[in-house]
Structures are given as structure tokens and as C-alpha cells.
Amino acid sequence: MTSPAPAPGDARRYSRITGTGSHLPPRRLTNADMVALLAARGLETSDEWIVERTGIKARHFADDGVNASDLALHACRAALQAAGRTADDVDLIIVATSTPDMVFPSTACILQNKLGANGCMAFDLQAVCSGFVYALSVADAMVKAGGVQCALVVGAEVFSRILDFDDRTTCVLFGDGAGAVVLEASDEPGILATELHADGKHVGILCVPGTVAGGSVLGDPLLKMDGQAVFKLAVGVLDSAARAVLAKAGRSEADVDWLVPHQANIRIMQGTAKKLKLPLEKLVVTVDEHGNTSAASVPLALDVAVRSGRIQRGHTVMLEGVGGGFTWGAVLLDF
Ligand code: ACO
């Protein structure tokens, strides 16, 4: 249990994760399923290619009619239960998503109503695959500023809805899911430091360029990615963000018990761990079973590692996000 938080404005007021939760839709597609799905469209892929290039073996797709808020609802209920909290305790909901239920209102408002947390602040945050790291940093600042006691920070995605199944270079990479944490005010850290960046000159290397106007979709509503350009940028920025967040917190690489990076590609994740001289046993990997779930990937991986008993109270954890925008960032925390 967290002890009573210092008053707003007190420099000893911190934010701390008190519960985690996640949810995957039940429909699981293996690489063999993707081979069959693409073959029906006259395209070739193979389990070997997907595993060798990405580490992905399976992903989950939501059924028709199941939206990001539905996946988020399950993840939030699990996180609240783990924290010993109820919807009545929540005074902020942030949903990081690039696949919202509607153009508006926000998925956070839709989720809020499903949770029965009506009345508290609720908004979406869009930073693609860095979304959860961004949302956690924003919630941390709001808790420290004093206006928030108990926040639900969520990453929820149905990327299967924006995949081009005639583009084998992207459709095998992504999956659907949701992860959530309860973040509460505390007199002990908690979140030690955050580091966020974006560079909009790279908008075109990873985007869904379409928009809604005049009653129809204008432009292409499906995901486009220059994989090699993203790969090269990701390796550099994940390393610089990790070093910057450690420096801010006055910690070193040796202090990190667990690295929970965005789950896009096992080669990028292992490369990041090696650059930080972290043994691969300290790297949390779920990309093999989840694929890339964009903003949901970090909280999903965090929850899996917490529930399997690997991440324990007192461990120092580094979360890292990177994705469309181009956006990237890191959060260092004592769990
Ligand atoms: N099956 C079989 N062959 C394929 C497939 C497939 N599914 N897709 C591409 N190929 C072929 C290509 O056509 C190419 O063939 P060619 O050499 O005959 O032209 C060959 O495989 C190599 O293609 P590359 O694109 O060079 O493959 P690469 O090794 O770069 O791997 C990948 C591609 C996996 C996309 C990689 O570049 C990557 O992971 N990039 C980073 C993605 C990422 O980190 N995203 C994070 C952010 S996501 C977000 O924000 C939403």
C-alpha cells in the first residue's frame, strides 16, 4: 500500500505504479495463419522470414465490433484490481491510441463510461508507438503538480483495422491489445525521470495518410511504413533516450533491473540492450506472442513481466517507446 501522498507542490510528492493489467483479444493468428491469409491474396511470406527479421511468431486480432475501448476496459479492470482500487478512486484517464473507437469523442471518454468512472478527467494522447511512454510522463507530471491522486494510464490498439493485407512488408508485423497501469500519488518514487522527443520531419516514414472529410475517407486509410528508415532511426534514438533518462535520474546502466522497450522487432530490442551493456535476461520480450501492438506494447509487456513474478517491488525498470511522428522517449521508475 502507498503511504499518504505529500500535499500538492511538495517536492517529495511522487507518482508510483500501484497496479498493472492487460488484455489480448482471444483470436490468435500464428505465422502459419498469416502465410495462408496472404496466399489467398496471391502473396508469399513464411514463418522463417517473419521470425528471422522480427522475432514475431503470433499476434492477436480483435473480432469485428470489438474496439480499443473494449480491450482497454479489460486491462483497466485488471490494473484496478491489482492496485486494490475501484473506478470511484480514479480522477484521471489517459488513453494512448492511434486506433480510437471514433474520430471523436475520445476513446478515454468511451472507456470512462464503460468503467463507470464518470466525472473524472479523461482524454486521448496520440504518439503512435511511443504513446504509452508519453501518457505515463504526462500523468506523472499531473500527479506531481497535485491535481491528480489516482490515474489510469492506458495503451489500447486495434491495429488490425488499419493494416493493408496486400502489403506483406507491414501486415505481418502488428497485432491488437491493451495494457494499463494505475498511477498514484506517493511520498516515495515511483517514477524517477522521463524523457520525451519528437521530430516531425520524419512524418512520412510511418503513417496512415488518410483523413475523414465531407462524409468520406480522403487519401489512404491504411498503414504505410519505410521499415528500414524506421529501423535505423529507432536504434539511435532508443539509445540516446535511455542514456538521457538515466542521467536525469542520477542512475547508471548497472542500476537497471529490467528493460521494457516497445515491442516492434527483436533485433532492435536486443541491440538496445547490448548498447546499454544489459544482459539479455534483463530484456522483457513479448513481441514473439503479441507482435507490435503500438501504444499497447509497453504496458502489455510490463504486465506480463509483473504477473510472471519477474518484475517485483523495488526493481528499477526502464520503459522505452519509439514510433510514428517520429516520436520516442523513456521512463525510468522504481517499481
Ligand atoms: N515475407 C517475405 N518476404 C518479405 C516480407 C514478408 N512478409 N516482407 C518483405 N519481404 C521481402 C522484401 O520484399 C525484400 O525482398 P527483396 O530483397 O527481394 O526486395 C526482403 O524481404 C527484405 O526486405 P526489407 O524491407 O529490407 O527487410 P528488413 O530486414 O528491413 O525487415 C522490417 C523489415 C521487419 C519491417 C524491419 O525493417 C523493421 O523492423 N523495421 C522497424 C519497424 C519498427 O521498429 N517499427 C516501430 C514503430 S511502429 C509504429 O510506430 C506504428
mmCIF file of N, CA and C and ligand atoms in Angstrom, residues 38 44-46 49-50 53-54 127-130 159 167-170 172-174 206 223 225-232 234 262 264-265 267-268 292 294 322-327, ligand 1:
data_model
loop_
_atom_site.group_PDB
_atom_site.id
_atom_site.type_symbol
_atom_site.label_atom_id
_atom_site.label_comp_id
_atom_site.label_asym_id
_atom_site.label_seq_id
_atom_site.Cartn_x
_atom_site.Cartn_y
_atom_site.Cartn_z
ATOM 1 N N LEU A 38 -2.220 -14.512 -46.546
ATOM 2 C CA LEU A 38 -1.583 -13.789 -47.657
ATOM 3 C C LEU A 38 -1.648 -14.611 -48.944
ATOM 4 N N GLU A 44 3.278 -14.066 -51.001
ATOM 5 C CA GLU A 44 4.064 -15.072 -50.290
ATOM 6 C C GLU A 44 4.700 -14.490 -49.041
ATOM 7 N N THR A 45 4.685 -15.267 -47.960
ATOM 8 C CA THR A 45 5.523 -14.970 -46.802
ATOM 9 C C THR A 45 5.844 -16.302 -46.155
ATOM 10 N N SER A 46 6.636 -16.284 -45.099
ATOM 11 C CA SER A 46 6.971 -17.546 -44.442
ATOM 12 C C SER A 46 7.239 -17.293 -42.967
ATOM 13 N N TRP A 49 10.873 -16.139 -42.521
ATOM 14 C CA TRP A 49 11.158 -14.715 -42.798
ATOM 15 C C TRP A 49 10.692 -13.859 -41.621
ATOM 16 N N ILE A 50 9.474 -14.116 -41.151
ATOM 17 C CA ILE A 50 8.911 -13.254 -40.093
ATOM 18 C C ILE A 50 9.716 -13.410 -38.800
ATOM 19 N N ARG A 53 13.419 -11.899 -39.239
ATOM 20 C CA ARG A 53 13.517 -10.427 -39.343
ATOM 21 C C ARG A 53 12.956 -9.687 -38.133
ATOM 22 N N THR A 54 11.983 -10.335 -37.413
ATOM 23 C CA THR A 54 11.262 -9.577 -36.379
ATOM 24 C C THR A 54 11.172 -10.272 -35.021
ATOM 25 N N ALA A 127 0.616 9.445 -29.797
ATOM 26 C CA ALA A 127 2.049 9.486 -30.121
ATOM 27 C C ALA A 127 2.468 8.133 -30.695
ATOM 28 N N VAL A 128 1.528 7.477 -31.368
ATOM 29 C CA VAL A 128 1.711 6.175 -32.027
ATOM 30 C C VAL A 128 2.403 5.206 -31.042
ATOM 31 N N CYS A 129 3.492 4.573 -31.450
ATOM 32 C CA CYS A 129 4.068 3.518 -30.594
ATOM 33 C C CYS A 129 4.766 4.066 -29.360
ATOM 34 N N SER A 130 4.992 5.387 -29.301
ATOM 35 C CA SER A 130 5.536 5.992 -28.077
ATOM 36 C C SER A 130 4.410 6.443 -27.158
ATOM 37 N N PHE A 159 -4.803 -2.297 -34.261
ATOM 38 C CA PHE A 159 -4.060 -2.005 -35.492
ATOM 39 C C PHE A 159 -4.503 -2.883 -36.662
ATOM 40 N N ASP A 167 -0.080 -5.699 -48.453
ATOM 41 C CA ASP A 167 1.311 -5.251 -48.261
ATOM 42 C C ASP A 167 1.973 -6.182 -47.251
ATOM 43 N N ARG A 168 2.710 -7.175 -47.775
ATOM 44 C CA ARG A 168 3.285 -8.182 -46.878
ATOM 45 C C ARG A 168 4.390 -7.598 -45.991
ATOM 46 N N THR A 169 4.942 -6.444 -46.381
ATOM 47 C CA THR A 169 6.038 -5.882 -45.592
ATOM 48 C C THR A 169 5.544 -5.261 -44.274
ATOM 49 N N THR A 170 4.254 -5.002 -44.154
ATOM 50 C CA THR A 170 3.750 -4.417 -42.897
ATOM 51 C C THR A 170 2.696 -5.282 -42.185
ATOM 52 N N VAL A 172 2.242 -8.327 -41.528
ATOM 53 C CA VAL A 172 2.630 -9.443 -40.652
ATOM 54 C C VAL A 172 3.182 -8.954 -39.312
ATOM 55 N N LEU A 173 3.368 -7.643 -39.181
ATOM 56 C CA LEU A 173 4.117 -7.114 -38.030
ATOM 57 C C LEU A 173 3.250 -6.747 -36.824
ATOM 58 N N PHE A 174 1.975 -6.443 -37.038
ATOM 59 C CA PHE A 174 1.187 -5.775 -35.991
ATOM 60 C C PHE A 174 0.100 -6.675 -35.393
ATOM 61 N N LEU A 206 6.398 6.642 -41.490
ATOM 62 C CA LEU A 206 5.479 5.734 -40.791
ATOM 63 C C LEU A 206 4.190 6.503 -40.546
ATOM 64 N N LEU A 223 -1.959 1.663 -43.082
ATOM 65 C CA LEU A 223 -0.606 1.953 -42.578
ATOM 66 C C LEU A 223 0.458 1.832 -43.677
ATOM 67 N N MET A 225 4.746 2.098 -44.108
ATOM 68 C CA MET A 225 5.998 2.206 -43.329
ATOM 69 C C MET A 225 7.207 1.922 -44.207
ATOM 70 N N ASP A 226 8.212 2.791 -44.083
ATOM 71 C CA ASP A 226 9.525 2.528 -44.651
ATOM 72 C C ASP A 226 10.321 1.850 -43.540
ATOM 73 N N GLY A 227 10.245 0.516 -43.510
ATOM 74 C CA GLY A 227 10.778 -0.263 -42.385
ATOM 75 C C GLY A 227 12.249 0.002 -42.115
ATOM 76 N N GLN A 228 13.037 0.094 -43.177
ATOM 77 C CA GLN A 228 14.483 0.272 -42.961
ATOM 78 C C GLN A 228 14.796 1.649 -42.374
ATOM 79 N N ALA A 229 14.070 2.682 -42.834
ATOM 80 C CA ALA A 229 14.293 4.030 -42.286
ATOM 81 C C ALA A 229 13.902 4.067 -40.805
ATOM 82 N N VAL A 230 12.769 3.413 -40.475
ATOM 83 C CA VAL A 230 12.328 3.371 -39.074
ATOM 84 C C VAL A 230 13.361 2.623 -38.234
ATOM 85 N N PHE A 231 13.820 1.505 -38.757
ATOM 86 C CA PHE A 231 14.803 0.670 -38.044
ATOM 87 C C PHE A 231 16.035 1.494 -37.668
ATOM 88 N N LYS A 232 16.593 2.191 -38.672
ATOM 89 C CA LYS A 232 17.839 2.948 -38.439
ATOM 90 C C LYS A 232 17.635 4.045 -37.394
ATOM 91 N N ALA A 234 15.276 4.182 -35.077
ATOM 92 C CA ALA A 234 14.896 3.609 -33.783
ATOM 93 C C ALA A 234 16.124 3.222 -32.968
ATOM 94 N N HIS A 262 9.550 -0.781 -26.396
ATOM 95 C CA HIS A 262 8.480 -1.016 -27.374
ATOM 96 C C HIS A 262 8.769 -2.310 -28.122
ATOM 97 N N ALA A 264 8.613 -4.016 -31.129
ATOM 98 C CA ALA A 264 8.405 -3.957 -32.583
ATOM 99 C C ALA A 264 9.244 -5.000 -33.295
ATOM 100 N N ASN A 265 10.472 -5.173 -32.826
ATOM 101 C CA ASN A 265 11.401 -6.013 -33.560
ATOM 102 C C ASN A 265 12.467 -6.493 -32.589
ATOM 103 N N ARG A 267 15.328 -7.601 -33.019
ATOM 104 C CA ARG A 267 16.706 -7.162 -33.324
ATOM 105 C C ARG A 267 16.957 -5.761 -32.755
ATOM 106 N N ILE A 268 15.950 -4.867 -32.864
ATOM 107 C CA ILE A 268 16.100 -3.516 -32.309
ATOM 108 C C ILE A 268 16.207 -3.606 -30.785
ATOM 109 N N ASN A 292 3.638 -6.323 -32.874
ATOM 110 C CA ASN A 292 3.741 -4.912 -32.497
ATOM 111 C C ASN A 292 2.325 -4.385 -32.236
ATOM 112 N N SER A 294 1.706 -1.409 -30.962
ATOM 113 C CA SER A 294 1.831 0.047 -30.911
ATOM 114 C C SER A 294 1.760 0.558 -29.457
ATOM 115 N N VAL A 322 9.084 4.067 -29.141
ATOM 116 C CA VAL A 322 9.558 4.694 -30.376
ATOM 117 C C VAL A 322 8.520 4.409 -31.457
ATOM 118 N N GLY A 323 8.240 5.417 -32.282
ATOM 119 C CA GLY A 323 7.251 5.157 -33.329
ATOM 120 C C GLY A 323 6.964 6.359 -34.194
ATOM 121 N N GLY A 324 5.813 6.273 -34.857
ATOM 122 C CA GLY A 324 5.420 7.276 -35.842
ATOM 123 C C GLY A 324 5.446 8.679 -35.255
ATOM 124 N N GLY A 325 5.785 9.618 -36.112
ATOM 125 C CA GLY A 325 5.835 11.021 -35.687
ATOM 126 C C GLY A 325 6.943 11.808 -36.343
ATOM 127 N N PHE A 326 8.144 11.405 -36.137
ATOM 128 C CA PHE A 326 8.753 10.333 -35.370
ATOM 129 C C PHE A 326 8.777 10.714 -33.893
ATOM 130 N N THR A 327 8.398 9.787 -33.003
ATOM 131 C CA THR A 327 8.374 10.068 -31.575
ATOM 132 C C THR A 327 9.217 9.040 -30.838
HETATM 133 N N1 ACO B 1 7.593 -12.143 -46.209
HETATM 134 C C1 ACO B 1 8.613 -12.468 -47.031
HETATM 135 N N2 ACO B 1 9.414 -11.553 -47.605
HETATM 136 C C2 ACO B 1 9.197 -10.262 -47.302
HETATM 137 C C3 ACO B 1 8.163 -9.864 -46.440
HETATM 138 C C4 ACO B 1 7.337 -10.856 -45.891
HETATM 139 N N3 ACO B 1 6.326 -10.580 -45.051
HETATM 140 N N4 ACO B 1 8.199 -8.516 -46.351
HETATM 141 C C5 ACO B 1 9.232 -8.077 -47.097
HETATM 142 N N5 ACO B 1 9.842 -9.147 -47.695
HETATM 143 C C6 ACO B 1 10.993 -9.126 -48.579
HETATM 144 C C7 ACO B 1 11.172 -7.790 -49.270
HETATM 145 O O1 ACO B 1 10.345 -7.730 -50.411
HETATM 146 C C8 ACO B 1 12.636 -7.808 -49.607
HETATM 147 O O2 ACO B 1 12.817 -8.620 -50.756
HETATM 148 P P1 ACO B 1 13.904 -8.201 -51.880
HETATM 149 O O3 ACO B 1 15.220 -8.192 -51.151
HETATM 150 O O4 ACO B 1 13.747 -9.273 -52.876
HETATM 151 O O5 ACO B 1 13.489 -6.829 -52.320
HETATM 152 C C9 ACO B 1 13.259 -8.558 -48.414
HETATM 153 O O6 ACO B 1 12.188 -9.273 -47.785
HETATM 154 C C10 ACO B 1 13.928 -7.640 -47.404
HETATM 155 O O7 ACO B 1 13.034 -6.567 -47.089
HETATM 156 P P2 ACO B 1 13.485 -5.429 -46.111
HETATM 157 O O8 ACO B 1 12.413 -4.398 -46.013
HETATM 158 O O9 ACO B 1 14.870 -4.982 -46.464
HETATM 159 O O10 ACO B 1 13.556 -6.217 -44.718
HETATM 160 P P3 ACO B 1 14.173 -5.755 -43.350
HETATM 161 O O11 ACO B 1 15.272 -6.660 -42.950
HETATM 162 O O12 ACO B 1 14.434 -4.277 -43.301
HETATM 163 O O13 ACO B 1 12.961 -6.053 -42.337
HETATM 164 C C11 ACO B 1 11.225 -4.883 -41.137
HETATM 165 C C12 ACO B 1 11.737 -5.355 -42.497
HETATM 166 C C13 ACO B 1 10.952 -6.117 -40.293
HETATM 167 C C14 ACO B 1 9.947 -4.091 -41.325
HETATM 168 C C15 ACO B 1 12.301 -4.023 -40.435
HETATM 169 O O14 ACO B 1 12.769 -3.028 -41.319
HETATM 170 C C16 ACO B 1 11.794 -3.352 -39.169
HETATM 171 O O15 ACO B 1 11.528 -3.985 -38.169
HETATM 172 N N6 ACO B 1 11.712 -2.032 -39.144
HETATM 173 C C17 ACO B 1 11.356 -1.269 -37.939
HETATM 174 C C18 ACO B 1 9.906 -1.361 -37.586
HETATM 175 C C19 ACO B 1 9.682 -0.654 -36.259
HETATM 176 O O16 ACO B 1 10.536 -0.602 -35.388
HETATM 177 N N7 ACO B 1 8.561 -0.045 -36.045
HETATM 178 C C20 ACO B 1 8.394 0.658 -34.761
HETATM 179 C C21 ACO B 1 7.475 1.680 -34.841
HETATM 180 S S1 ACO B 1 5.910 1.088 -35.369
HETATM 181 C C22 ACO B 1 4.782 2.372 -35.079
HETATM 182 O O17 ACO B 1 5.119 3.450 -34.630
HETATM 183 C C23 ACO B 1 3.377 2.148 -35.538
#
